[in-house]
Short mmCIF file of C-alpha atoms and ligand atoms in Angstrom, two decimals:
data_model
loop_
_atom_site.label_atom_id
_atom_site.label_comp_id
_atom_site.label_asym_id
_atom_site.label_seq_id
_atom_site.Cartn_x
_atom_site.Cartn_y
_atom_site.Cartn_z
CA UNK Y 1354 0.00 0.00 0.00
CA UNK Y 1355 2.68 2.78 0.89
CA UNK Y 1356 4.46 1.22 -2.07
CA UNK Y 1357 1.91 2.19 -4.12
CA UNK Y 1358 0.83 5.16 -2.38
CA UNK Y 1359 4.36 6.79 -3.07
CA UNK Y 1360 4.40 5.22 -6.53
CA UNK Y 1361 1.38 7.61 -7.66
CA UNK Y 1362 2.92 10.25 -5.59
CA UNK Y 1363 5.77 10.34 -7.49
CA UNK Y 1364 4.49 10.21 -11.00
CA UNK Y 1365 2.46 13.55 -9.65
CA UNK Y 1366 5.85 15.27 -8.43
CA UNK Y 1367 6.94 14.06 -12.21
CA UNK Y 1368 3.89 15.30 -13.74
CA UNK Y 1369 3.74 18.35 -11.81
CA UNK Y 1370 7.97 19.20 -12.25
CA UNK Y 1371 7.79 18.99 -16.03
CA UNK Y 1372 11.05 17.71 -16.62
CA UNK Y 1373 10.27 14.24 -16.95
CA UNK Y 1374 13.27 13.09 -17.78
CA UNK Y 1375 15.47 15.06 -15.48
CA UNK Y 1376 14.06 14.05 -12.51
CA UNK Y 1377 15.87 12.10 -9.84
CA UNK Y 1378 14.43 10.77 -6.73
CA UNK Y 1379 13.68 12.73 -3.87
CA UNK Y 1380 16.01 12.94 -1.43
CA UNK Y 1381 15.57 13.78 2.86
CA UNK Y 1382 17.46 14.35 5.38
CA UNK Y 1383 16.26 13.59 8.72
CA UNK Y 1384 16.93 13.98 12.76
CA UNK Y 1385 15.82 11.83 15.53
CA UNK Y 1386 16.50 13.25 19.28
CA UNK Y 1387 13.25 11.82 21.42
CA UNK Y 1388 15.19 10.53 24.10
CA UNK Y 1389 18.84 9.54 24.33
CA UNK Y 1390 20.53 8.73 20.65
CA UNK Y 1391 21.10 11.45 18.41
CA UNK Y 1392 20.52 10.61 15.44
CA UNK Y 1393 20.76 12.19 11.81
CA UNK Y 1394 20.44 10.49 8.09
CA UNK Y 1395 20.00 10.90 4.38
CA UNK Y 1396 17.31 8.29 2.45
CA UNK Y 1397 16.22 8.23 -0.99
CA UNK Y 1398 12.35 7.53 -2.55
CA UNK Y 1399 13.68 4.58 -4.26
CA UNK Y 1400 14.88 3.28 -0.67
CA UNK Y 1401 18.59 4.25 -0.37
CA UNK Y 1402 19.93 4.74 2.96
CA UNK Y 1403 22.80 7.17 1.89
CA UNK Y 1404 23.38 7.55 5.58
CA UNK Y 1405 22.61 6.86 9.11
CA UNK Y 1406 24.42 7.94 12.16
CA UNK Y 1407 23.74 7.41 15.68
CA UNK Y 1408 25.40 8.97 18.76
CA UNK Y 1409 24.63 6.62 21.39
CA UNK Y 1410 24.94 8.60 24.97
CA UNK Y 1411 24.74 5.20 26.81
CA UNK Y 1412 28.03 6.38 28.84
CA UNK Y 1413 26.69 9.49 30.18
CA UNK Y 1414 23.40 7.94 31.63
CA UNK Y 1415 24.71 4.60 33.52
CA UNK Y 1416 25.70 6.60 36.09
CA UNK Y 1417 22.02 7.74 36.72
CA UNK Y 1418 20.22 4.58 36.29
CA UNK Y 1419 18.25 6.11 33.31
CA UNK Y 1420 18.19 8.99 30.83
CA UNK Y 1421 18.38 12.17 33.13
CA UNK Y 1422 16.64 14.59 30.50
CA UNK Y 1423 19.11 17.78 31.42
CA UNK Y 1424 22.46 15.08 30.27
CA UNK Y 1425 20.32 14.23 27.34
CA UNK Y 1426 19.93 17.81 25.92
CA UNK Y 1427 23.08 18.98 26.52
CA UNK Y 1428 24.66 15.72 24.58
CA UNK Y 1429 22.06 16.22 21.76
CA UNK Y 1430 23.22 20.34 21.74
CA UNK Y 1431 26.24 18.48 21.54
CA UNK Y 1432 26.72 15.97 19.34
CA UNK Y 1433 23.67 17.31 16.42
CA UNK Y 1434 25.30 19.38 14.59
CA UNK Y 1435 27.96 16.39 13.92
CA UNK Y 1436 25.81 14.25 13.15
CA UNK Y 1437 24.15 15.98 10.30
CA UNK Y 1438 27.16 17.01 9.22
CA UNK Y 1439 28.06 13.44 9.03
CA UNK Y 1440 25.18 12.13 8.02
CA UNK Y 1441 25.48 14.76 4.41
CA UNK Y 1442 29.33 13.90 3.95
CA UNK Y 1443 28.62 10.49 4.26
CA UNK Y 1444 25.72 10.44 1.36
CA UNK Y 1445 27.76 12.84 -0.44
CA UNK Y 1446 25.63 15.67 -0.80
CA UNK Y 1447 24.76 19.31 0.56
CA UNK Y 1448 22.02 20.84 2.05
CA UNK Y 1449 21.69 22.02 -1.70
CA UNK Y 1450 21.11 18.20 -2.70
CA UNK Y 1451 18.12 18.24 -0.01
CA UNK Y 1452 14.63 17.84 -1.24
CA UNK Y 1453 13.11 18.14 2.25
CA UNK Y 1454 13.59 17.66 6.04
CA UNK Y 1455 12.07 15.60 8.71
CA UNK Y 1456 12.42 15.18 12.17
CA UNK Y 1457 10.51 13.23 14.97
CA UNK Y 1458 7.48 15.45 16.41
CA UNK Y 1459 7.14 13.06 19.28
CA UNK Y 1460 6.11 11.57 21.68
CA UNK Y 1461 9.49 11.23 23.74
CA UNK Y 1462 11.26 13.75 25.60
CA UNK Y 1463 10.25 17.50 25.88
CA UNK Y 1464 14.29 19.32 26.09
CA UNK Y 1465 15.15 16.57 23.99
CA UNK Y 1466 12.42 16.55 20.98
CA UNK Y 1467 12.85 20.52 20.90
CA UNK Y 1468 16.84 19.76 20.16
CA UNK Y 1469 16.50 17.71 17.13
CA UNK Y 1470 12.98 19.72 16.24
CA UNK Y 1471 14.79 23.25 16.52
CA UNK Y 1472 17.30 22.33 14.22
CA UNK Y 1473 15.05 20.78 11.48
CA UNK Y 1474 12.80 23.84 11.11
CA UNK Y 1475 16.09 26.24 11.33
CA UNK Y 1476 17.78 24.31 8.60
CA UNK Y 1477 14.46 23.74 6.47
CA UNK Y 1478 13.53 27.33 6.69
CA UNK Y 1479 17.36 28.73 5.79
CA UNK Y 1480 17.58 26.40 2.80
CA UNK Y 1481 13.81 27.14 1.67
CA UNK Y 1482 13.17 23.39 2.20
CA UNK Y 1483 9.91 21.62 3.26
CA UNK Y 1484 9.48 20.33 6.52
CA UNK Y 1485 7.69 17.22 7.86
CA UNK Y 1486 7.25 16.22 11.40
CA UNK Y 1487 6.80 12.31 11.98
CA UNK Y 1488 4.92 10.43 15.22
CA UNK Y 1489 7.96 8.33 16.59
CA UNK Y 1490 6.31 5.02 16.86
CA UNK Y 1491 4.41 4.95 13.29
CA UNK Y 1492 8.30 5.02 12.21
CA UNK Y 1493 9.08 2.06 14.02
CA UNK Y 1494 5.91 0.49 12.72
CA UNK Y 1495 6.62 1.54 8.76
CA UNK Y 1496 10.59 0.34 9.22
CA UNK Y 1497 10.35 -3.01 8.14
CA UNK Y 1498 8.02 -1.78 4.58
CA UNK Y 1499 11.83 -0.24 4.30
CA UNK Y 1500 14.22 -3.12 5.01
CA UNK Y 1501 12.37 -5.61 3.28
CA UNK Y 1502 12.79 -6.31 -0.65
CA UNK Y 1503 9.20 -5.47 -1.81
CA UNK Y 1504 9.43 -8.63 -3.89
CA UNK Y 1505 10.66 -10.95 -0.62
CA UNK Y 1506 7.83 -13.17 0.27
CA UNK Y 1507 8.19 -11.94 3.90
CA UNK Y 1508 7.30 -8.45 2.38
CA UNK Y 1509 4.51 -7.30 5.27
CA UNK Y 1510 1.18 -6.92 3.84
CA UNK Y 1511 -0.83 -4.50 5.72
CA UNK Y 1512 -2.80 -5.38 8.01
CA UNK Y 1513 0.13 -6.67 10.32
CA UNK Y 1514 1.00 -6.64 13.72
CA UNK Y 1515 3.98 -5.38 15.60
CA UNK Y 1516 5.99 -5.66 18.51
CA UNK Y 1517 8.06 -3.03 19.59
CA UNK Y 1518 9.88 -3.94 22.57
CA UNK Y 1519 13.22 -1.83 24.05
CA UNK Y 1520 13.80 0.33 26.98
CA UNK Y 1521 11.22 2.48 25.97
CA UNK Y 1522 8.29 0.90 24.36
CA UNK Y 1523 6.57 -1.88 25.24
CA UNK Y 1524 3.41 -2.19 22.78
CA UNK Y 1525 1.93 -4.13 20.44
CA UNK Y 1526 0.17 -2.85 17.51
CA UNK Y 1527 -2.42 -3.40 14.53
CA UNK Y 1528 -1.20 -1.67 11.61
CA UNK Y 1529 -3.83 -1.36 8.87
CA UNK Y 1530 -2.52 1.06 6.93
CA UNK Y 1531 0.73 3.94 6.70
CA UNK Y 1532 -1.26 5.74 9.18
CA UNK Y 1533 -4.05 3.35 10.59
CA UNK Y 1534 -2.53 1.95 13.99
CA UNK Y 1535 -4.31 0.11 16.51
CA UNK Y 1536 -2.78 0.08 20.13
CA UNK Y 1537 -3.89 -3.76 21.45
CA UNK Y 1538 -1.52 -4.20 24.46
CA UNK Y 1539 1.11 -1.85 26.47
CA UNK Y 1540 2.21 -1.73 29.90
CA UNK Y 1541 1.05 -0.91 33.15
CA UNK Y 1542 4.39 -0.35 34.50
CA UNK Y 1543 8.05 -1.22 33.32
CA UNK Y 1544 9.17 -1.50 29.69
CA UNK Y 1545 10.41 -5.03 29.03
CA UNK Y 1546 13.73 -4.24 28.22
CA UNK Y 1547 13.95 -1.70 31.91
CA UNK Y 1548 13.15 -5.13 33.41
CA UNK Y 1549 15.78 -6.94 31.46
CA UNK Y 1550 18.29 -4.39 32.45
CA UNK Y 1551 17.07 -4.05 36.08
CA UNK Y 1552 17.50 -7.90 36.61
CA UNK Y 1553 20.67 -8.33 34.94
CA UNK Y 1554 22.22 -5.62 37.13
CA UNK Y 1555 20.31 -7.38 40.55
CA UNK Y 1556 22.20 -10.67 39.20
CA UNK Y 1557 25.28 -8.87 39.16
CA UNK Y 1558 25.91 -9.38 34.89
CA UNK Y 1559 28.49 -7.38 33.37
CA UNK Y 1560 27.13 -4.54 30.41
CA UNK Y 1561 29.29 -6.09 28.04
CA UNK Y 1562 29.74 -4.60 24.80
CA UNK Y 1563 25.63 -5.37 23.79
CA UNK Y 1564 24.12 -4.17 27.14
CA UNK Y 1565 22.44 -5.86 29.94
CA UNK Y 1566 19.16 -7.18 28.25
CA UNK Y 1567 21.81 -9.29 26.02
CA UNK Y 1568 23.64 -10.14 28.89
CA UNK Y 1569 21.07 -11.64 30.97
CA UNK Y 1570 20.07 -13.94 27.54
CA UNK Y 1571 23.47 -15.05 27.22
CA UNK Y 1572 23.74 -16.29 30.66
CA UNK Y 1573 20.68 -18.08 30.87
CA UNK Y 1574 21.74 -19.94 27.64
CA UNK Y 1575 24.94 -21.54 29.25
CA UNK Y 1576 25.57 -24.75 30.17
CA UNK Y 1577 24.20 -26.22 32.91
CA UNK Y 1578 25.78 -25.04 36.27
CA UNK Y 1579 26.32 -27.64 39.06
CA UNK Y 1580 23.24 -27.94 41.25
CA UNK Y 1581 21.43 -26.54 38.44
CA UNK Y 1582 17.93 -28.72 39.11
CA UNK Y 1583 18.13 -28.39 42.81
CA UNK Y 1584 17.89 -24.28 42.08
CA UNK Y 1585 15.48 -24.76 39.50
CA UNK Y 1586 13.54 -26.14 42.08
CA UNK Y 1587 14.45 -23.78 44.66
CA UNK Y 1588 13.99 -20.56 43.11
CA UNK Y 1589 10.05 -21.84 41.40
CA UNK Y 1590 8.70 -19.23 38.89
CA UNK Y 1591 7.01 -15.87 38.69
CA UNK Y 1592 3.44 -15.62 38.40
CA UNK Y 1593 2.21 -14.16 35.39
CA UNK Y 1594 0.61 -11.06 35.43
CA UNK Y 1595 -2.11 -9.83 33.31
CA UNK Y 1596 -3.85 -13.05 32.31
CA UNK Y 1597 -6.64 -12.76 29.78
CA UNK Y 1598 -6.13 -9.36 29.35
CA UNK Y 1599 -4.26 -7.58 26.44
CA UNK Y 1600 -1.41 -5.47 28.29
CA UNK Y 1601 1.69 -6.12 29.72
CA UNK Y 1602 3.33 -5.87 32.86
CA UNK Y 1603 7.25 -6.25 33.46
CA UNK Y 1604 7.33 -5.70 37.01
CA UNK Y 1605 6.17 -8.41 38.28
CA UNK Y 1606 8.98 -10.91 36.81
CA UNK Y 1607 11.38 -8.11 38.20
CA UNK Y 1608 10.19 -8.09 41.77
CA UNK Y 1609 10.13 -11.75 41.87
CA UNK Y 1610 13.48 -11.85 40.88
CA UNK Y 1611 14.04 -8.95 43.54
CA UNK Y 1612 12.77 -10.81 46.41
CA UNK Y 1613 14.82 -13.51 46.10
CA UNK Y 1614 18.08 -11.89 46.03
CA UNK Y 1615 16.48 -9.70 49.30
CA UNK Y 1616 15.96 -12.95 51.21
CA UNK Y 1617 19.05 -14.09 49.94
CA UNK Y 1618 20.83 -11.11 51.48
CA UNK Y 1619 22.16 -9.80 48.64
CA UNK Y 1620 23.27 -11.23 44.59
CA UNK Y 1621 27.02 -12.14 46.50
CA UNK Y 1622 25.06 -14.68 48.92
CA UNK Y 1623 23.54 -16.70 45.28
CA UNK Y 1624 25.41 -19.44 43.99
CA UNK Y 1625 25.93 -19.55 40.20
CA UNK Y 1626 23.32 -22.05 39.99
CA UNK Y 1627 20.70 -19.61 41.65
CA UNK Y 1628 21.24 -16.61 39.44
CA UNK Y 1629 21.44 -19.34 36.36
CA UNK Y 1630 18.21 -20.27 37.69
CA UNK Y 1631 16.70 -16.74 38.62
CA UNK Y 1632 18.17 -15.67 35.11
CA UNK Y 1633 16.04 -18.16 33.02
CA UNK Y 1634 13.00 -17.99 35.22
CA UNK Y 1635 12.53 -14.46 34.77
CA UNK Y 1636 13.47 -14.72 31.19
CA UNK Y 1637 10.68 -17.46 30.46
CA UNK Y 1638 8.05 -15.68 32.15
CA UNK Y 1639 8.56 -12.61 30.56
CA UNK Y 1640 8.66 -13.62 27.26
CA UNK Y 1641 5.70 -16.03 28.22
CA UNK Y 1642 3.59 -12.69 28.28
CA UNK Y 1643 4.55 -11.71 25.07
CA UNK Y 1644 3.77 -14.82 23.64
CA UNK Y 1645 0.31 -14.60 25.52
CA UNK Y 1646 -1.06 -11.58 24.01
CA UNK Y 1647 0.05 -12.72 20.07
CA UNK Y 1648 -1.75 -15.60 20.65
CA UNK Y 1649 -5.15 -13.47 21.77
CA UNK Y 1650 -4.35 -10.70 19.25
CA UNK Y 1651 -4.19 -12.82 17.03
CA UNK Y 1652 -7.43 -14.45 18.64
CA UNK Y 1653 -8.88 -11.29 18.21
CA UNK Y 1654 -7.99 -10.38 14.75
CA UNK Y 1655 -9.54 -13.58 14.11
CA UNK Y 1656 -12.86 -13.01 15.24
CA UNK Y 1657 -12.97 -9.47 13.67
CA UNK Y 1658 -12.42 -11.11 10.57
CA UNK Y 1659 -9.37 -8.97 10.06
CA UNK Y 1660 -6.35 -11.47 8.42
CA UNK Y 1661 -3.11 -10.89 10.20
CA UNK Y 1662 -0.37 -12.66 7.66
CA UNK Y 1663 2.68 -11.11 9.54
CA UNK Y 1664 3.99 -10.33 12.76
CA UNK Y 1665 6.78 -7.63 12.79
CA UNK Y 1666 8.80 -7.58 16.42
CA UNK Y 1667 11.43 -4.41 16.47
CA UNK Y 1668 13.07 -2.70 19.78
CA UNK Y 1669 16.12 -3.92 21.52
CA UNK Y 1670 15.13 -6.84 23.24
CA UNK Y 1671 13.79 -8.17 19.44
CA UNK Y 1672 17.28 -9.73 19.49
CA UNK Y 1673 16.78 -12.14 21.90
CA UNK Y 1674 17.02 -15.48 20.58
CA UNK Y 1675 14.71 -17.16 23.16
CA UNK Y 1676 12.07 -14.81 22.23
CA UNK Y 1677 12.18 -15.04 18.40
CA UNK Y 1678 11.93 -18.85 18.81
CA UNK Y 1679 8.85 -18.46 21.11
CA UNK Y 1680 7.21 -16.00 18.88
CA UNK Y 1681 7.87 -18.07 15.49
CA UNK Y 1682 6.40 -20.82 17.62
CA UNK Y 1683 3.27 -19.24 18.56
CA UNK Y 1684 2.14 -17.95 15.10
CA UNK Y 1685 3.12 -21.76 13.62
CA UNK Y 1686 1.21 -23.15 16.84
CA UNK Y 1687 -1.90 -20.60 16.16
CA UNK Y 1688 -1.95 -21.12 12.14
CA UNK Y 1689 0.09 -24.62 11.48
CA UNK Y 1690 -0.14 -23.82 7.80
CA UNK Y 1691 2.52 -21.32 8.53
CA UNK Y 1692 0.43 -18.67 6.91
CA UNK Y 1693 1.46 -16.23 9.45
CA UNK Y 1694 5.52 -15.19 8.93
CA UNK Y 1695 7.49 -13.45 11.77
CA UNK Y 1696 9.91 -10.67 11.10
CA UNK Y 1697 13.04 -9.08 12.09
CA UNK Y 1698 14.74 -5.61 10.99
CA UNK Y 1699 18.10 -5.23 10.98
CA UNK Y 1700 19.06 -4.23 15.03
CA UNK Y 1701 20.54 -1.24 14.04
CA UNK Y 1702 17.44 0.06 12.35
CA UNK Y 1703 15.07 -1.50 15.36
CA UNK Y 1704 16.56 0.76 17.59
CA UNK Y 1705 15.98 4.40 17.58
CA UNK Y 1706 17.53 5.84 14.65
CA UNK Y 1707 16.67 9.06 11.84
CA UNK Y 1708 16.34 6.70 8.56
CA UNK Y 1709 12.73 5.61 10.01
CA UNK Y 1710 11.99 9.09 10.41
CA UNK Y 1711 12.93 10.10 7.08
CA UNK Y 1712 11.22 6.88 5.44
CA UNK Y 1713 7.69 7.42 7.26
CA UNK Y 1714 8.05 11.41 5.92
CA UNK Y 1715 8.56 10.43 2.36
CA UNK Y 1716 4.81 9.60 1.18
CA UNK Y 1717 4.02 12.68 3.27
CA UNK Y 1718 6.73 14.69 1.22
CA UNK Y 1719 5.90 13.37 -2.03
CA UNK Y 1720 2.06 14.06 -1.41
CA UNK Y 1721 2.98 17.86 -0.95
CA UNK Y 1722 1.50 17.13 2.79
CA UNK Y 1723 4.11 19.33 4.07
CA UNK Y 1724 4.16 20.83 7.76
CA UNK Y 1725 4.60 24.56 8.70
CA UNK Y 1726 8.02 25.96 10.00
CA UNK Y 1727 6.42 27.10 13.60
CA UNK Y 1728 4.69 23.31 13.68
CA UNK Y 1729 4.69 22.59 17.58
CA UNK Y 1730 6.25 19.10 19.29
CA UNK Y 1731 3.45 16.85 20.76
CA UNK Y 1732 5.57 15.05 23.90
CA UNK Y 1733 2.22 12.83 24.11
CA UNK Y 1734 0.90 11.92 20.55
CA UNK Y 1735 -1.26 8.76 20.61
CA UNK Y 1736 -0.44 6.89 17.11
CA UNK Y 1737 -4.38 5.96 17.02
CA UNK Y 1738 -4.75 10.12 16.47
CA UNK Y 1739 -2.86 9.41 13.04
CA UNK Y 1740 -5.51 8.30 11.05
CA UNK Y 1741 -7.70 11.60 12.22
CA UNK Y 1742 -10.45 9.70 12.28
CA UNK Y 1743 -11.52 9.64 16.44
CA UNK Y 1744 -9.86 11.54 19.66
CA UNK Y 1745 -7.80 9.54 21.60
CA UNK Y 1746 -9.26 9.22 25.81
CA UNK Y 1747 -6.58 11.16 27.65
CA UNK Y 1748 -5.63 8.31 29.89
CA UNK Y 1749 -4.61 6.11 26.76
CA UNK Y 1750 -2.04 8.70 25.22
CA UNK Y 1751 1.06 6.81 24.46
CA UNK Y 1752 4.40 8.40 26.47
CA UNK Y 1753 7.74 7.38 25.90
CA UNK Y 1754 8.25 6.05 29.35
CA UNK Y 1755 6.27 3.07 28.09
CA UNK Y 1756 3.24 3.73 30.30
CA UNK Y 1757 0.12 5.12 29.84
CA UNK Y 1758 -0.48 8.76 31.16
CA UNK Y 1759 -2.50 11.61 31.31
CA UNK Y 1760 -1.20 15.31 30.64
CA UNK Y 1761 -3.48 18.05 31.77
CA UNK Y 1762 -4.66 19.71 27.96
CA UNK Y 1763 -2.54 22.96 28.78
CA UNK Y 1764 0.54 21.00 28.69
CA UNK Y 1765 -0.33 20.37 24.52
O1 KG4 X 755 15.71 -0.36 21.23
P1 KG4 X 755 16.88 -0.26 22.14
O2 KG4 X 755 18.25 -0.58 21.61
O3 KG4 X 755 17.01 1.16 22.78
C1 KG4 X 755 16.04 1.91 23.42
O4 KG4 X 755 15.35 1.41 24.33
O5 KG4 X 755 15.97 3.08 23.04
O6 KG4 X 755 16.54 -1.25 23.34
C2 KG4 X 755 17.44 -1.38 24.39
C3 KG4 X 755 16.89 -2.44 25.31
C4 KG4 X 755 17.73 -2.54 26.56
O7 KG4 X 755 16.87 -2.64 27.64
C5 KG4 X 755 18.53 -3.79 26.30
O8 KG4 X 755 18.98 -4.40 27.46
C6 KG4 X 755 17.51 -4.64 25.57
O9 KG4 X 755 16.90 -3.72 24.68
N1 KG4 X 755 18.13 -5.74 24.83
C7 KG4 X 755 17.84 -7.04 25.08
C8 KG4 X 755 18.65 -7.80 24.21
N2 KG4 X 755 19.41 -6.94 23.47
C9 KG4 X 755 19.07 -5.68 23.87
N3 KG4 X 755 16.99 -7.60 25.93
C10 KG4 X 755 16.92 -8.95 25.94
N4 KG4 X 755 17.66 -9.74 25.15
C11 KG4 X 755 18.54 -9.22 24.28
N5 KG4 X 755 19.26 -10.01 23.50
ZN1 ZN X 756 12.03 4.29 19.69
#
């Protein structure tokens, strides 16, 4: 559908340009700042990532447990102007080579968004170029349109249905269209890649050079420590949460994990068998939930007579081995045809990054469905809003944090 949407677009910007035969493809360069990477990069219409550069600020926010929003800005005042500049050289163009600019509206970070946001409109305006602001999770949901071959046979076909799961999202969602979303699950608390990281750290895992989340997999994937069935045994599993209903919630398989190493005294009084067996049990149950609610969307899907044929899962903790196997399990268990395909893009384009922006701007762009230069940042944007077709309840606006929450109007 989007292919087609921005083939039509196009032959109207050819149509409408009059030099047929001149024309080359349109070109945009694009920033992404909504909570801790910066990121800036160059992508074509026919689907050429020129570029795509991301400052990671991991580093500067260990130390607080979590993105302090002050350390965020001034890395993104930082380390922006870089990464554009990077982002051009390393496509090989100017601004002059520039058919337009995008940059992520929201929802994320306030200090942060207006970073990346500022400099879009200043560079847009300048260079006479026009702008378009994109919701931050429809680019996540578009990305794998992108990094798919339109003629693979794993080439989504709208509707599908998409995880994103990473530090800061935790949903699941019913794409219909470009810009029809339907939330079905998020979380009540934690994102599932916080809780990853938070139990990893109580187990006492090393970052290593892929972060905790990947940490935590890797260890409960090793061999068999001694005394490994007596602490299977021992330790028991977490309940899980949320049964029956389509949401999430993280911090349960956390706490458990918590209270254990409290009544242990502390993650130096565990043997290696007891965080091997901690490790896994918090790992199953956790990705037990996510399993869960495919199964009912896809239940539900089902009995609206809508047919899901893919399932997209992006975000951070998409890696995880464990949790592709379960997922590719549960759509063969639900349809054993194998009707329904699971999919994967690329890590470094499931994780926050500016060529998503740039792609989900493109139809917008080539539409002439351009924003103005004083357009305002939404830090709350609910993705069902997108398809302007009903107001959004307050208390289900998306945030960035991964949960729910209400914002008083005034704050819009
Ligand atoms: O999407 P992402 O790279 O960044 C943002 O959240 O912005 O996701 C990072 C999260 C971290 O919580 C990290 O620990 C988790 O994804 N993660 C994993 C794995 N790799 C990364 N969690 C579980 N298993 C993994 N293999
Ligand atoms: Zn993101």
């Amino acid at each position: 559908m989007l292919r087609a949407a921005l083939g039509r677009a196009a032959t109207r910007k050819l149509l409408k340009s009059g030099r047929c035969f001149a024309l080359r493809d349109f070109t945009v360069l694009a920033i992404e700042t909504s909570a801790d990477d910066t990121c800036a990069a160059v992508v074509t219409s026919d689907r050429q990532i020129l570029s795509n550069v991301v400052v990671k600020q991991h580093v500067v926010h260990e130390e607080y447990g979590g993105i302090y929003p002050m350390a965020a800005i001034d890395q993104h005042q930082r380390n922006l102007p870089g990464a554009v500049q990077r982002a051009l050289s390393d496509a090989r163009l100017t601004m002059a080579d520039i058919d337009g600019v995008a940059f992520t509206r929201g929802p994320g970070m306030g200090g942060p968004l207006s970073v990346g946001s500022n400099a879009a409109k200043t560079l847009a305006a300048a260079n006479s170029k026009p702008l378009v602001g994109v919701h931050h999770m429809q680019a996540h949901a578009l990305t794998p349109l992108l990094t798919t071959p339109p003629d693979s046979p794993l080439y989504p076909t709208f509707p599908f249905l998409t995880f994103l799961l990473s530090g800061g999202h935790s949903l699941l969602l019913l794409c219909s269209s470009p810009t029809h979303f339907r939330v079905l699950a998020t979380t009540v608390d934690k994102s599932l890649g916080g809780a990853f990281d938070h139990v990893a750290r109580r187990l006492g895992l090393r970052w290593g050079t892929h972060g905790p989340g990947a940490e935590l997999e890797k260890f409960a994937a090793s061999p068999l420590p001694p005394g490994a069935e007596a602490a299977v045994a021992e330790v028991g599993k977490p309940k899980i949460p949320m049964k029956g209903q389509l949401a999430f919630s993280f911090t349960a398989p956390y706490s458990f994990v918590e209270l254990y190493v409290e009544r242990a005294g502390g993650e130096d009084n565990l043997t290696e068998a007891e965080r091997w067996a901690l490790a896994r049990a918090f790992q199953g149950a956790a990705v037990q939930q996510v399993e869960d609610k495919l199964l009912m969307a896809l239940q539900q899907c089902k009995s609206e007579g809508i047919e899901v044929r893919n399932v997209v899962a992006s975000g951070g903790v998409a890696s995880n081995g464990y949790l592709r196997q379960r997922l590719e399990a549960c759509a063969k268990a639900f349809d054993p045809s194998g009707a329904i395909s699971t999919l994967y893009p690329p890590p470094e384009l499931c994780t926050d990054n500016a060529v998503m922006i740039a792609w989900a701007a493109l139809s917008r762009f080539l539409d002439g469905d351009t924003d103005a230069y004083s357009i305002d940042l939404r830090r709350t944007w609910h993705i069902e809003e997108l398809s302007g077709e009903k107001p959004v309840d307050e208390k289900y606006w998306y945030h960035k944090s991964g949960q729910p929450q209400s914002v008083p109007k005034a704050e819009l």
